[in-house]
Amino acid sequence: MTVAGGGGHASETMLAQGVIDELQRRVGAANVLTAEEDLIPYSYDGTAALRQMPGCVVFPSKTQDVSEVLRFANASKIPVVTRGSGTGLSGGSLPSPDCIVLCMVKMRAILELDRANLTMLVEPGATTLQIADAAAGAGLFYPPDPGSMKISTIGGNVAENSGGLRGLKYGITRNYVMGLEVVLPDGEILWTGNKCVKDVAGYSLKDLFIGSEGTLGVITRVLLKLIPKPAAKKTMVATFAQMDRAAAAVSAVIAAHIIPCTLEFLDRTTIHCVEDYAKIGLPLDCEALLLMETDGHPAAVADEAARMEEICRQHGCVDVRVARDEAEGDKLANARRSAFSALARVAPTTILEDATVPRSELAAMIRFVEATAKKHRLRVGTFGHMGDGNLHPTFLTDERNTEEMERVEKALKEIFEEAIRLGGTITGEHGVGLAKKKFLPGFLGGASMRVTRELRRALDPNGILNPGKMFD
Ligand SMILES: Cc1cc2nc3c(=O)[nH]c(=O)nc-3n(C[C@H](O)[C@H](O)[C@H](O)COP(=O)(O)OP(=O)(O)OC[C@H]3O[C@@H](n4cnc5c(N)ncnc54)[C@H](O)[C@@H]3O)c2cc1C
């Protein structure tokens, strides 16, 4: 469960002074935080109802610092929780009691932009936006764009295998990682991958670390693939009086062999909250809103935009608004990006989920979410990446109301079970972390779960990295 808002702190934790002295000796005293008031900001992530004070926070400046800290922690069997910007929505960077939080934000350099090979080598603390801007500055494009891209780090994106609004056409973080430097739990430094477009030598170790949620190693460098910047883009918003019609329009767009770069959905509750928050003139008299973007060669963009508009009209949309220019398009896209923040304003606690189903089951899943919320007398707003089948049912609640929270738990369990029944998954992009770990064994099944556990044991026999996350 992903919860934003409220929550009290678990009891304070302490590391022995000898441990602190040793860490300060290895990375410099200025790079180790120990005072309670300094540790509080690191005691939670985007999953705000979960709180745990760390033992200390360490800021490495280089790979060797990470190696030094892990070698010491492994020998002393002290848990280490790696952290980027702490925007995670499954409790992945929530500290363990008495742990060292390894906060990567000081390692944020863009080390190389290789125009001949279209690659970029970066440190893990670089933000997604920093990378996208650096690529754009060279006339190139780094497509993954999680809603949190202004602050999330590339290390966190790789560790969560994050997706974004452009996932439908361009894929997710995994599709842009060509190589990784990883420090293993015993401090050894490993490099996997290279600038070759093709490389099939040995197991694809980099793919093992992508999405490993800080449980197998600490990512200290990322080699990213860049692509040419699309020459043109068009953005449009279509509104529908019935959600089923919007879902049918999405299916028809895909069936017409159009793959928009963005195909996003907002339900009535979310539209109202976003409009109230961002005041961009969204139509309020509709059940569903589709945000669609197409990019590429100007002629192809014009053709696809016209066909998408036509498809929406054929499916009975109330209105289609095509952005006049890029600035208006960005404004409409930002409306979608602000959906979580907009919903988070209306209730003390916002529980954001990411149940995901095959595209063909979207309408059924959205109806199920609505019916489940009604059955349990809960307020829900749903938005998400319609083109990817990735929905964000967002419960608007109050964690101080324990009776209501029990109903939320029941509703979420039913939603995940239904997602799995429809051939979907328990998380499309936010990861398992603490929030979904109880659902993982049932979802993966016996053999996959056994191999998962054995991989973790092989890489981290002392279990120091992010213990208790993903599975026990
Ligand atoms: C408003 C909002 C919108 C969001 N939108 C999206 C979205 O559209 N798509 C999406 O996928 N997610 C989204 N998220 C979730 C979150 O932003 C992503 O998971 C993001 O990738 C986390 O990055 P971070 O730097 O904050 O990592 P953190 O939250 O600090 O850490 C996340 C996980 O990665 C591990 N980790 C971090 N750095 C490293 C490293 N260097 N080496 C190894 N492990 C590491 C941590 O241990 C933890 O398990 C959103 C969150 C918010 C708050």
Short mmCIF file of C-alpha atoms and ligand atoms in Angstrom, two decimals:
data_model
loop_
_atom_site.label_atom_id
_atom_site.label_comp_id
_atom_site.label_asym_id
_atom_site.label_seq_id
_atom_site.Cartn_x
_atom_site.Cartn_y
_atom_site.Cartn_z
CA MET A 1 0.00 0.00 0.00
CA THR A 2 1.33 3.43 -0.91
CA VAL A 3 0.23 6.11 1.51
CA ALA A 4 0.95 9.83 1.54
CA GLY A 5 0.43 12.07 4.54
CA GLY A 6 0.48 11.84 8.33
CA GLY A 7 2.11 9.05 10.32
CA GLY A 8 4.20 9.10 13.49
CA HIS A 9 7.86 8.24 13.86
CA ALA A 10 8.98 4.85 15.03
CA SER A 11 11.26 4.96 18.04
CA GLU A 12 14.70 6.48 17.59
CA THR A 13 17.54 4.15 16.64
CA MET A 14 21.23 4.39 17.48
CA LEU A 15 24.43 3.09 15.96
CA ALA A 16 27.42 2.57 18.26
CA GLN A 17 29.85 5.50 18.35
CA GLY A 18 32.58 3.16 17.06
CA VAL A 19 30.53 2.56 13.90
CA ILE A 20 30.03 6.29 13.34
CA ASP A 21 33.76 6.95 13.91
CA GLU A 22 34.68 4.29 11.35
CA LEU A 23 32.24 5.66 8.75
CA GLN A 24 33.56 9.19 9.30
CA ARG A 25 37.11 7.91 8.88
CA ARG A 26 36.16 6.24 5.58
CA VAL A 27 34.11 9.01 3.91
CA GLY A 28 34.89 12.16 5.92
CA ALA A 29 33.04 13.49 8.99
CA ALA A 30 31.14 16.09 6.93
CA ASN A 31 29.52 13.28 4.92
CA VAL A 32 27.93 11.49 7.89
CA LEU A 33 24.73 12.76 9.56
CA THR A 34 23.86 11.54 13.05
CA ALA A 35 21.81 14.24 14.83
CA GLU A 36 18.14 13.33 15.24
CA GLU A 37 16.92 16.51 13.56
CA ASP A 38 19.18 15.79 10.57
CA LEU A 39 17.96 12.19 10.28
CA ILE A 40 14.21 12.94 10.27
CA PRO A 41 14.05 13.89 6.54
CA TYR A 42 15.53 10.46 5.73
CA SER A 43 13.07 8.51 7.88
CA TYR A 44 10.41 8.21 5.14
CA ASP A 45 9.97 8.22 1.39
CA GLY A 46 6.95 8.96 -0.83
CA THR A 47 5.16 6.21 1.13
CA ALA A 48 4.56 8.58 3.96
CA ALA A 49 2.58 6.52 6.47
CA LEU A 50 5.72 4.41 6.90
CA ARG A 51 8.33 5.89 9.21
CA GLN A 52 11.59 4.59 10.62
CA MET A 53 14.56 6.58 11.87
CA PRO A 54 17.89 5.44 10.41
CA GLY A 55 21.04 4.94 12.48
CA CYS A 56 22.90 7.51 10.34
CA VAL A 57 22.99 8.93 6.82
CA VAL A 58 26.15 8.73 4.72
CA PHE A 59 26.74 10.75 1.53
CA PRO A 60 29.31 9.09 -0.73
CA SER A 61 31.14 11.37 -3.19
CA LYS A 62 32.63 8.62 -5.35
CA THR A 63 32.39 4.89 -6.07
CA GLN A 64 35.31 4.16 -3.76
CA ASP A 65 33.36 5.71 -0.83
CA VAL A 66 30.44 3.35 -1.52
CA SER A 67 32.82 0.42 -1.65
CA GLU A 68 34.46 1.44 1.64
CA VAL A 69 31.09 1.78 3.40
CA LEU A 70 29.77 -1.55 2.10
CA ARG A 71 32.97 -3.45 2.94
CA PHE A 72 32.73 -2.20 6.52
CA ALA A 73 28.95 -2.73 6.82
CA ASN A 74 29.19 -6.25 5.42
CA ALA A 75 31.98 -7.22 7.79
CA SER A 76 30.01 -5.74 10.72
CA LYS A 77 26.62 -7.03 9.42
CA ILE A 78 25.04 -3.57 9.57
CA PRO A 79 22.04 -3.06 7.24
CA VAL A 80 22.44 -0.50 4.44
CA VAL A 81 19.51 1.19 2.70
CA THR A 82 20.42 3.00 -0.51
CA ARG A 83 18.47 6.18 -1.20
CA GLY A 84 18.13 8.54 -4.14
CA SER A 85 15.65 11.39 -3.71
CA GLY A 86 13.21 9.35 -1.62
CA THR A 87 10.26 9.77 -4.00
CA GLY A 88 9.61 6.02 -4.13
CA LEU A 89 6.01 4.90 -3.72
CA SER A 90 6.49 1.42 -2.30
CA GLY A 91 8.64 2.12 0.78
CA GLY A 92 11.84 1.02 -1.00
CA SER A 93 14.14 3.56 0.63
CA LEU A 94 12.45 3.45 4.03
CA PRO A 95 15.26 2.85 6.58
CA SER A 96 15.62 -0.41 8.49
CA PRO A 97 16.13 0.01 12.24
CA ASP A 98 19.76 0.96 13.03
CA CYS A 99 20.71 1.04 9.35
CA ILE A 100 23.14 3.17 7.42
CA VAL A 101 21.24 5.19 4.81
CA LEU A 102 23.51 5.59 1.79
CA CYS A 103 22.20 8.72 0.13
CA MET A 104 23.50 9.05 -3.42
CA VAL A 105 22.52 12.64 -4.21
CA LYS A 106 26.05 14.08 -4.05
CA MET A 107 27.14 11.79 -6.89
CA ARG A 108 25.20 13.68 -9.54
CA ALA A 109 27.65 14.40 -12.37
CA ILE A 110 27.05 13.87 -16.06
CA LEU A 111 30.38 12.28 -16.88
CA GLU A 112 30.22 11.92 -20.65
CA LEU A 113 27.93 12.62 -23.58
CA ASP A 114 29.09 10.53 -26.52
CA ARG A 115 27.57 12.01 -29.71
CA ALA A 116 29.08 9.33 -31.93
CA ASN A 117 27.52 6.44 -30.01
CA LEU A 118 24.48 8.35 -28.69
CA THR A 119 25.18 7.45 -25.06
CA MET A 120 25.47 9.34 -21.79
CA LEU A 121 27.43 8.21 -18.74
CA VAL A 122 26.05 9.57 -15.48
CA GLU A 123 26.40 9.23 -11.74
CA PRO A 124 23.37 7.79 -9.89
CA GLY A 125 22.34 11.01 -8.12
CA ALA A 126 21.73 12.91 -11.38
CA THR A 127 18.04 13.72 -11.64
CA THR A 128 15.96 12.42 -14.53
CA LEU A 129 15.28 16.02 -15.62
CA GLN A 130 19.00 16.89 -15.51
CA ILE A 131 19.63 13.97 -17.89
CA ALA A 132 16.70 14.83 -20.18
CA ASP A 133 17.88 18.48 -20.34
CA ALA A 134 21.49 17.51 -21.05
CA ALA A 135 20.32 15.21 -23.85
CA ALA A 136 18.05 17.93 -25.27
CA GLY A 137 20.95 20.38 -25.17
CA ALA A 138 22.77 18.09 -27.61
CA GLY A 139 19.67 17.72 -29.83
CA LEU A 140 19.05 14.24 -28.39
CA PHE A 141 16.26 12.62 -26.41
CA TYR A 142 16.12 10.60 -23.17
CA PRO A 143 12.47 9.46 -23.17
CA PRO A 144 11.70 7.90 -19.72
CA ASP A 145 9.73 10.57 -17.85
CA PRO A 146 8.34 9.47 -14.48
CA GLY A 147 5.94 12.01 -12.99
CA SER A 148 8.61 12.70 -10.36
CA MET A 149 11.34 13.43 -12.94
CA LYS A 150 12.17 16.90 -11.58
CA ILE A 151 13.58 15.31 -8.42
CA SER A 152 13.87 11.52 -8.81
CA THR A 153 17.41 10.25 -9.42
CA ILE A 154 18.54 8.01 -12.25
CA GLY A 155 19.81 5.52 -9.62
CA GLY A 156 16.29 5.32 -8.18
CA ASN A 157 14.80 5.09 -11.70
CA VAL A 158 17.08 2.14 -12.55
CA ALA A 159 16.54 0.44 -9.18
CA GLU A 160 12.74 0.71 -9.65
CA ASN A 161 12.80 0.29 -13.45
CA SER A 162 10.58 3.34 -13.56
CA GLY A 163 8.15 4.12 -16.33
CA GLY A 164 6.58 7.36 -17.39
CA LEU A 165 4.06 9.05 -19.63
CA ARG A 166 5.99 8.13 -22.78
CA GLY A 167 6.26 4.43 -21.95
CA LEU A 168 3.76 3.27 -24.55
CA LYS A 169 5.90 4.29 -27.53
CA TYR A 170 9.38 4.58 -26.04
CA GLY A 171 9.48 1.97 -23.29
CA ILE A 172 10.74 2.29 -19.73
CA THR A 173 14.05 2.86 -17.97
CA ARG A 174 15.29 -0.69 -18.72
CA ASN A 175 15.13 0.03 -22.45
CA TYR A 176 17.69 2.86 -22.07
CA VAL A 177 20.28 1.25 -19.76
CA MET A 178 23.31 0.01 -21.70
CA GLY A 179 25.70 -0.44 -18.80
CA LEU A 180 25.98 -0.17 -15.04
CA GLU A 181 28.68 0.14 -12.43
CA VAL A 182 27.49 -1.59 -9.28
CA VAL A 183 29.13 -1.98 -5.90
CA LEU A 184 28.32 -5.41 -4.50
CA PRO A 185 27.43 -5.89 -0.83
CA ASP A 186 30.99 -6.95 0.03
CA GLY A 187 32.42 -3.76 -1.53
CA GLU A 188 33.63 -5.29 -4.80
CA ILE A 189 33.03 -3.06 -7.85
CA LEU A 190 31.41 -4.65 -10.90
CA TRP A 191 30.90 -3.19 -14.40
CA THR A 192 28.30 -4.74 -16.68
CA GLY A 193 27.35 -3.72 -20.23
CA ASN A 194 29.02 -1.40 -22.76
CA LYS A 195 28.37 0.94 -25.71
CA CYS A 196 27.78 -1.92 -28.17
CA VAL A 197 24.29 -2.05 -29.62
CA LYS A 198 24.64 -5.83 -29.65
CA ASP A 199 26.35 -7.85 -26.92
CA VAL A 200 25.29 -11.38 -25.98
CA ALA A 201 28.35 -12.44 -24.00
CA GLY A 202 27.22 -14.21 -20.83
CA TYR A 203 24.17 -13.58 -18.68
CA SER A 204 22.74 -10.07 -18.97
CA LEU A 205 23.80 -9.03 -15.47
CA LYS A 206 22.73 -5.43 -15.93
CA ASP A 207 19.15 -6.62 -16.35
CA LEU A 208 19.39 -8.35 -12.99
CA PHE A 209 20.24 -5.07 -11.26
CA ILE A 210 17.57 -3.06 -13.10
CA GLY A 211 14.47 -3.17 -10.90
CA SER A 212 16.34 -4.83 -8.01
CA GLU A 213 15.14 -2.08 -5.61
CA GLY A 214 18.45 -1.68 -3.80
CA THR A 215 18.57 -5.32 -2.71
CA LEU A 216 21.45 -6.65 -4.84
CA GLY A 217 24.00 -3.85 -5.12
CA VAL A 218 24.49 -0.09 -5.14
CA ILE A 219 24.43 1.50 -8.60
CA THR A 220 27.26 4.03 -8.91
CA ARG A 221 27.34 4.75 -12.67
CA VAL A 222 24.77 4.38 -15.44
CA LEU A 223 25.48 4.26 -19.17
CA LEU A 224 22.33 5.43 -20.95
CA LYS A 225 21.15 5.12 -24.51
CA LEU A 226 19.92 8.34 -26.17
CA ILE A 227 17.89 8.67 -29.34
CA PRO A 228 17.38 11.48 -31.85
CA LYS A 229 14.91 14.12 -30.72
CA PRO A 230 11.56 13.83 -32.54
CA ALA A 231 11.15 16.74 -34.94
CA ALA A 232 7.51 17.47 -34.10
CA LYS A 233 4.87 16.80 -31.44
CA LYS A 234 1.14 17.34 -31.14
CA THR A 235 -0.89 17.15 -27.95
CA MET A 236 -4.65 16.79 -27.63
CA VAL A 237 -7.25 16.20 -24.96
CA ALA A 238 -10.50 14.32 -25.61
CA THR A 239 -13.37 14.14 -23.14
CA PHE A 240 -16.03 11.43 -22.87
CA ALA A 241 -19.35 11.21 -21.10
CA GLN A 242 -18.79 7.51 -20.46
CA MET A 243 -15.61 5.83 -19.35
CA ASP A 244 -16.31 2.77 -21.56
CA ARG A 245 -16.25 4.98 -24.65
CA ALA A 246 -12.85 6.38 -23.69
CA ALA A 247 -11.53 2.83 -23.22
CA ALA A 248 -12.98 1.78 -26.57
CA ALA A 249 -11.33 4.81 -28.24
CA VAL A 250 -7.96 3.77 -26.76
CA SER A 251 -8.37 0.24 -28.16
CA ALA A 252 -9.37 1.68 -31.55
CA VAL A 253 -6.30 3.97 -31.67
CA ILE A 254 -4.01 0.99 -31.05
CA ALA A 255 -5.98 -1.20 -33.47
CA ALA A 256 -5.46 1.50 -36.12
CA HIS A 257 -1.69 0.88 -35.68
CA ILE A 258 -1.08 4.27 -34.09
CA ILE A 259 1.30 4.19 -31.14
CA PRO A 260 1.04 7.62 -29.50
CA CYS A 261 3.95 8.62 -27.27
CA THR A 262 1.43 9.43 -24.54
CA LEU A 263 -2.05 8.00 -23.97
CA GLU A 264 -3.17 8.94 -20.48
CA PHE A 265 -6.49 8.76 -18.66
CA LEU A 266 -8.11 10.80 -15.87
CA ASP A 267 -11.48 9.97 -14.30
CA ARG A 268 -14.06 12.53 -13.15
CA THR A 269 -12.74 12.86 -9.58
CA THR A 270 -9.18 13.36 -10.82
CA ILE A 271 -10.22 15.88 -13.51
CA HIS A 272 -11.99 18.00 -10.90
CA CYS A 273 -9.04 17.85 -8.47
CA VAL A 274 -6.52 18.70 -11.23
CA GLU A 275 -8.58 21.63 -12.50
CA ASP A 276 -9.02 22.92 -8.96
CA TYR A 277 -5.24 22.67 -8.46
CA ALA A 278 -3.81 23.72 -11.85
CA LYS A 279 -6.63 25.91 -13.29
CA ILE A 280 -5.92 25.10 -16.94
CA GLY A 281 -9.49 25.08 -18.19
CA LEU A 282 -10.14 21.33 -18.31
CA PRO A 283 -13.77 20.47 -19.12
CA LEU A 284 -15.56 19.39 -15.94
CA ASP A 285 -18.74 17.89 -17.36
CA CYS A 286 -17.31 14.51 -18.37
CA GLU A 287 -16.60 11.05 -16.96
CA ALA A 288 -13.21 10.49 -18.60
CA LEU A 289 -10.44 12.51 -20.17
CA LEU A 290 -7.76 11.19 -22.53
CA LEU A 291 -4.48 13.05 -22.96
CA MET A 292 -2.85 12.00 -26.23
CA GLU A 293 0.48 12.99 -27.72
CA THR A 294 2.04 11.92 -30.98
CA ASP A 295 5.60 12.78 -31.99
CA GLY A 296 7.99 12.11 -34.86
CA HIS A 297 8.26 13.38 -38.43
CA PRO A 298 5.95 16.40 -38.91
CA ALA A 299 3.96 14.70 -41.68
CA ALA A 300 3.44 11.55 -39.61
CA VAL A 301 2.48 13.63 -36.56
CA ALA A 302 -0.13 15.58 -38.53
CA ASP A 303 -1.56 12.35 -39.99
CA GLU A 304 -1.69 10.52 -36.63
CA ALA A 305 -3.17 13.51 -34.82
CA ALA A 306 -5.94 13.81 -37.40
CA ARG A 307 -6.70 10.08 -37.23
CA MET A 308 -6.76 10.06 -33.41
CA GLU A 309 -9.13 13.01 -33.39
CA GLU A 310 -11.37 11.21 -35.87
CA ILE A 311 -11.33 7.98 -33.81
CA CYS A 312 -12.30 9.87 -30.65
CA ARG A 313 -15.22 11.52 -32.49
CA GLN A 314 -16.32 8.15 -33.88
CA HIS A 315 -16.40 6.86 -30.31
CA GLY A 316 -18.70 9.64 -29.19
CA CYS A 317 -16.33 11.98 -27.41
CA VAL A 318 -17.87 15.15 -26.07
CA ASP A 319 -15.01 17.31 -27.27
CA VAL A 320 -11.44 17.22 -28.63
CA ARG A 321 -9.06 20.06 -27.88
CA VAL A 322 -5.85 20.09 -29.93
CA ALA A 323 -3.05 22.19 -28.45
CA ARG A 324 -2.18 25.12 -30.72
CA ASP A 325 1.54 24.99 -29.96
CA GLU A 326 4.13 23.20 -27.81
CA ALA A 327 3.60 25.53 -24.86
CA GLU A 328 -0.12 24.69 -24.69
CA GLY A 329 0.72 21.01 -25.19
CA ASP A 330 3.14 21.12 -22.26
CA LYS A 331 0.44 22.76 -20.14
CA LEU A 332 -2.00 19.94 -20.89
CA ALA A 333 0.66 17.27 -20.24
CA ASN A 334 1.55 18.96 -16.95
CA ALA A 335 -2.09 18.69 -15.92
CA ARG A 336 -1.69 14.92 -16.05
CA ARG A 337 1.69 15.09 -14.28
CA SER A 338 0.07 16.98 -11.42
CA ALA A 339 -2.68 14.38 -10.88
CA PHE A 340 -1.13 12.81 -7.74
CA SER A 341 -0.34 16.18 -6.14
CA ALA A 342 -3.84 17.43 -7.00
CA LEU A 343 -5.54 14.41 -5.40
CA ALA A 344 -3.21 14.57 -2.40
CA ARG A 345 -4.62 18.02 -1.50
CA VAL A 346 -8.17 16.86 -0.88
CA ALA A 347 -7.73 14.31 1.93
CA PRO A 348 -5.24 13.89 4.78
CA THR A 349 -4.02 10.57 3.35
CA THR A 350 -3.67 9.61 -0.30
CA ILE A 351 -3.18 5.95 -1.11
CA LEU A 352 -1.84 5.65 -4.64
CA GLU A 353 -1.69 2.24 -6.27
CA ASP A 354 -0.48 0.98 -9.63
CA ALA A 355 -2.47 -2.14 -10.49
CA THR A 356 -1.80 -2.99 -14.12
CA VAL A 357 -3.76 -5.12 -16.59
CA PRO A 358 -3.54 -6.02 -20.27
CA ARG A 359 -4.92 -3.09 -22.29
CA SER A 360 -7.93 -5.15 -23.39
CA GLU A 361 -9.05 -5.39 -19.72
CA LEU A 362 -8.81 -1.69 -18.87
CA ALA A 363 -12.49 -0.88 -18.94
CA ALA A 364 -13.29 -3.93 -16.80
CA MET A 365 -10.58 -2.99 -14.30
CA ILE A 366 -11.67 0.64 -14.02
CA ARG A 367 -15.28 -0.48 -13.45
CA PHE A 368 -14.08 -2.96 -10.82
CA VAL A 369 -12.13 -0.23 -8.96
CA GLU A 370 -15.21 2.01 -8.92
CA ALA A 371 -17.49 -0.80 -7.73
CA THR A 372 -15.02 -1.87 -5.05
CA ALA A 373 -14.67 1.68 -3.73
CA LYS A 374 -18.46 1.99 -3.59
CA LYS A 375 -18.85 -1.38 -1.84
CA HIS A 376 -16.38 -0.35 0.87
CA ARG A 377 -17.73 3.24 1.08
CA LEU A 378 -14.42 4.81 -0.02
CA ARG A 379 -13.51 7.82 -2.14
CA VAL A 380 -11.31 6.96 -5.13
CA GLY A 381 -9.86 8.87 -8.06
CA THR A 382 -8.33 6.88 -10.89
CA PHE A 383 -5.82 8.06 -13.47
CA GLY A 384 -2.98 6.41 -15.27
CA HIS A 385 -1.13 5.29 -18.31
CA MET A 386 -4.10 4.02 -20.34
CA GLY A 387 -1.92 2.97 -23.26
CA ASP A 388 0.13 0.72 -20.95
CA GLY A 389 -2.80 -0.70 -18.98
CA ASN A 390 -1.17 0.90 -15.92
CA LEU A 391 -3.81 2.39 -13.61
CA HIS A 392 -3.36 4.49 -10.49
CA PRO A 393 -6.48 4.00 -8.34
CA THR A 394 -5.94 6.60 -5.63
CA PHE A 395 -7.89 6.32 -2.38
CA LEU A 396 -8.59 9.59 -0.59
CA THR A 397 -8.72 8.75 3.07
CA ASP A 398 -7.37 9.50 6.54
CA GLU A 399 -4.93 7.12 8.16
CA ARG A 400 -6.04 8.21 11.66
CA ASN A 401 -9.38 6.56 10.93
CA THR A 402 -8.39 2.95 11.59
CA GLU A 403 -11.79 1.56 10.66
CA GLU A 404 -11.66 3.29 7.27
CA MET A 405 -8.06 2.14 6.74
CA GLU A 406 -9.18 -1.46 7.25
CA ARG A 407 -11.75 -0.96 4.51
CA VAL A 408 -9.02 0.50 2.26
CA GLU A 409 -6.83 -2.59 2.90
CA LYS A 410 -9.73 -4.88 1.97
CA ALA A 411 -10.46 -2.89 -1.20
CA LEU A 412 -6.81 -2.95 -2.26
CA LYS A 413 -6.55 -6.69 -1.74
CA GLU A 414 -9.62 -7.20 -3.92
CA ILE A 415 -8.20 -4.87 -6.59
CA PHE A 416 -4.87 -6.72 -6.77
CA GLU A 417 -6.61 -10.09 -6.89
CA GLU A 418 -8.78 -8.86 -9.72
CA ALA A 419 -5.76 -7.43 -11.59
CA ILE A 420 -4.04 -10.82 -11.36
CA ARG A 421 -7.24 -12.62 -12.40
CA LEU A 422 -7.41 -10.40 -15.50
CA GLY A 423 -3.84 -11.36 -16.42
CA GLY A 424 -2.26 -8.24 -14.90
CA THR A 425 0.35 -7.50 -12.23
CA ILE A 426 0.52 -6.12 -8.68
CA THR A 427 2.77 -3.23 -9.74
CA GLY A 428 3.39 -1.70 -13.14
CA GLU A 429 6.07 0.78 -12.09
CA HIS A 430 6.29 1.61 -8.37
CA GLY A 431 7.95 -1.63 -7.31
CA VAL A 432 7.32 -4.08 -4.50
CA GLY A 433 9.34 -2.56 -1.63
CA LEU A 434 7.50 -2.93 1.64
CA ALA A 435 4.09 -2.00 0.30
CA LYS A 436 3.47 -5.02 -1.94
CA LYS A 437 5.76 -7.65 -0.49
CA LYS A 438 2.92 -9.70 0.94
CA PHE A 439 1.48 -10.08 -2.58
CA LEU A 440 4.73 -11.09 -4.31
CA PRO A 441 4.92 -14.82 -3.47
CA GLY A 442 1.33 -15.38 -4.62
CA PHE A 443 1.99 -13.43 -7.81
CA LEU A 444 5.36 -14.96 -8.76
CA GLY A 445 4.62 -18.52 -7.72
CA GLY A 446 6.91 -21.17 -6.18
CA ALA A 447 9.72 -21.64 -8.73
CA SER A 448 10.16 -17.92 -9.54
CA MET A 449 10.11 -17.06 -5.85
CA ARG A 450 12.76 -19.74 -5.08
CA VAL A 451 15.09 -18.45 -7.84
CA THR A 452 14.53 -14.87 -6.65
CA ARG A 453 15.52 -15.79 -3.09
CA GLU A 454 18.56 -17.77 -4.26
CA LEU A 455 19.80 -14.88 -6.41
CA ARG A 456 19.57 -12.53 -3.47
CA ARG A 457 21.37 -14.98 -1.18
CA ALA A 458 24.13 -15.51 -3.77
CA LEU A 459 24.83 -11.79 -4.10
CA ASP A 460 24.20 -10.72 -0.52
CA PRO A 461 24.78 -13.72 1.77
CA ASN A 462 24.70 -11.55 4.91
CA GLY A 463 21.47 -9.86 3.83
CA ILE A 464 22.75 -6.34 4.53
CA LEU A 465 21.21 -4.55 1.53
CA ASN A 466 17.70 -3.24 2.04
CA PRO A 467 16.68 -6.12 4.33
CA GLY A 468 12.96 -6.91 4.58
CA LYS A 469 12.18 -5.25 1.24
CA MET A 470 10.52 -7.08 -1.66
CA PHE A 471 10.32 -10.30 0.41
CA ASP A 472 11.41 -11.54 3.85
C1 LIG B 1 4.60 12.67 -7.52
C2 LIG B 1 5.24 11.36 -7.89
C3 LIG B 1 5.09 10.89 -9.18
C4 LIG B 1 5.67 9.67 -9.55
N1 LIG B 1 5.52 9.25 -10.83
C5 LIG B 1 6.09 8.08 -11.21
C6 LIG B 1 5.94 7.61 -12.56
O1 LIG B 1 5.32 8.25 -13.40
N2 LIG B 1 6.52 6.44 -12.88
C7 LIG B 1 7.23 5.71 -11.97
O2 LIG B 1 7.73 4.64 -12.33
N3 LIG B 1 7.38 6.12 -10.69
C8 LIG B 1 6.84 7.29 -10.30
N4 LIG B 1 6.99 7.72 -9.00
C9 LIG B 1 7.76 6.90 -8.04
C10 LIG B 1 9.26 7.30 -7.88
O3 LIG B 1 9.47 8.65 -8.20
C11 LIG B 1 10.18 6.41 -8.73
O4 LIG B 1 10.17 5.10 -8.23
C12 LIG B 1 11.64 6.92 -8.77
O5 LIG B 1 12.38 6.16 -9.70
C13 LIG B 1 12.35 6.86 -7.43
O6 LIG B 1 13.56 7.60 -7.54
P1 LIG B 1 14.28 8.17 -6.22
O7 LIG B 1 15.57 8.78 -6.63
O8 LIG B 1 13.37 9.05 -5.48
O9 LIG B 1 14.55 6.81 -5.44
P2 LIG B 1 14.23 6.43 -3.91
O10 LIG B 1 12.80 6.60 -3.60
O11 LIG B 1 15.21 7.13 -3.03
O12 LIG B 1 14.60 4.87 -3.94
C14 LIG B 1 13.78 3.98 -4.64
C15 LIG B 1 14.41 2.57 -4.58
O13 LIG B 1 15.62 2.57 -5.33
C16 LIG B 1 16.72 2.16 -4.50
N5 LIG B 1 17.85 2.97 -4.95
C17 LIG B 1 17.92 4.32 -5.07
N6 LIG B 1 19.12 4.69 -5.56
C18 LIG B 1 19.82 3.55 -5.76
C19 LIG B 1 21.14 3.27 -6.25
N7 LIG B 1 21.98 4.24 -6.63
N8 LIG B 1 21.54 1.97 -6.29
C20 LIG B 1 20.72 0.97 -5.91
N9 LIG B 1 19.47 1.17 -5.43
C21 LIG B 1 19.03 2.45 -5.36
C22 LIG B 1 16.26 2.42 -3.08
O14 LIG B 1 16.90 1.56 -2.17
C23 LIG B 1 14.77 2.12 -3.19
O15 LIG B 1 14.54 0.75 -3.08
C24 LIG B 1 6.41 8.92 -8.60
C25 LIG B 1 6.56 9.42 -7.30
C26 LIG B 1 5.98 10.62 -6.94
C27 LIG B 1 6.17 11.11 -5.54
#
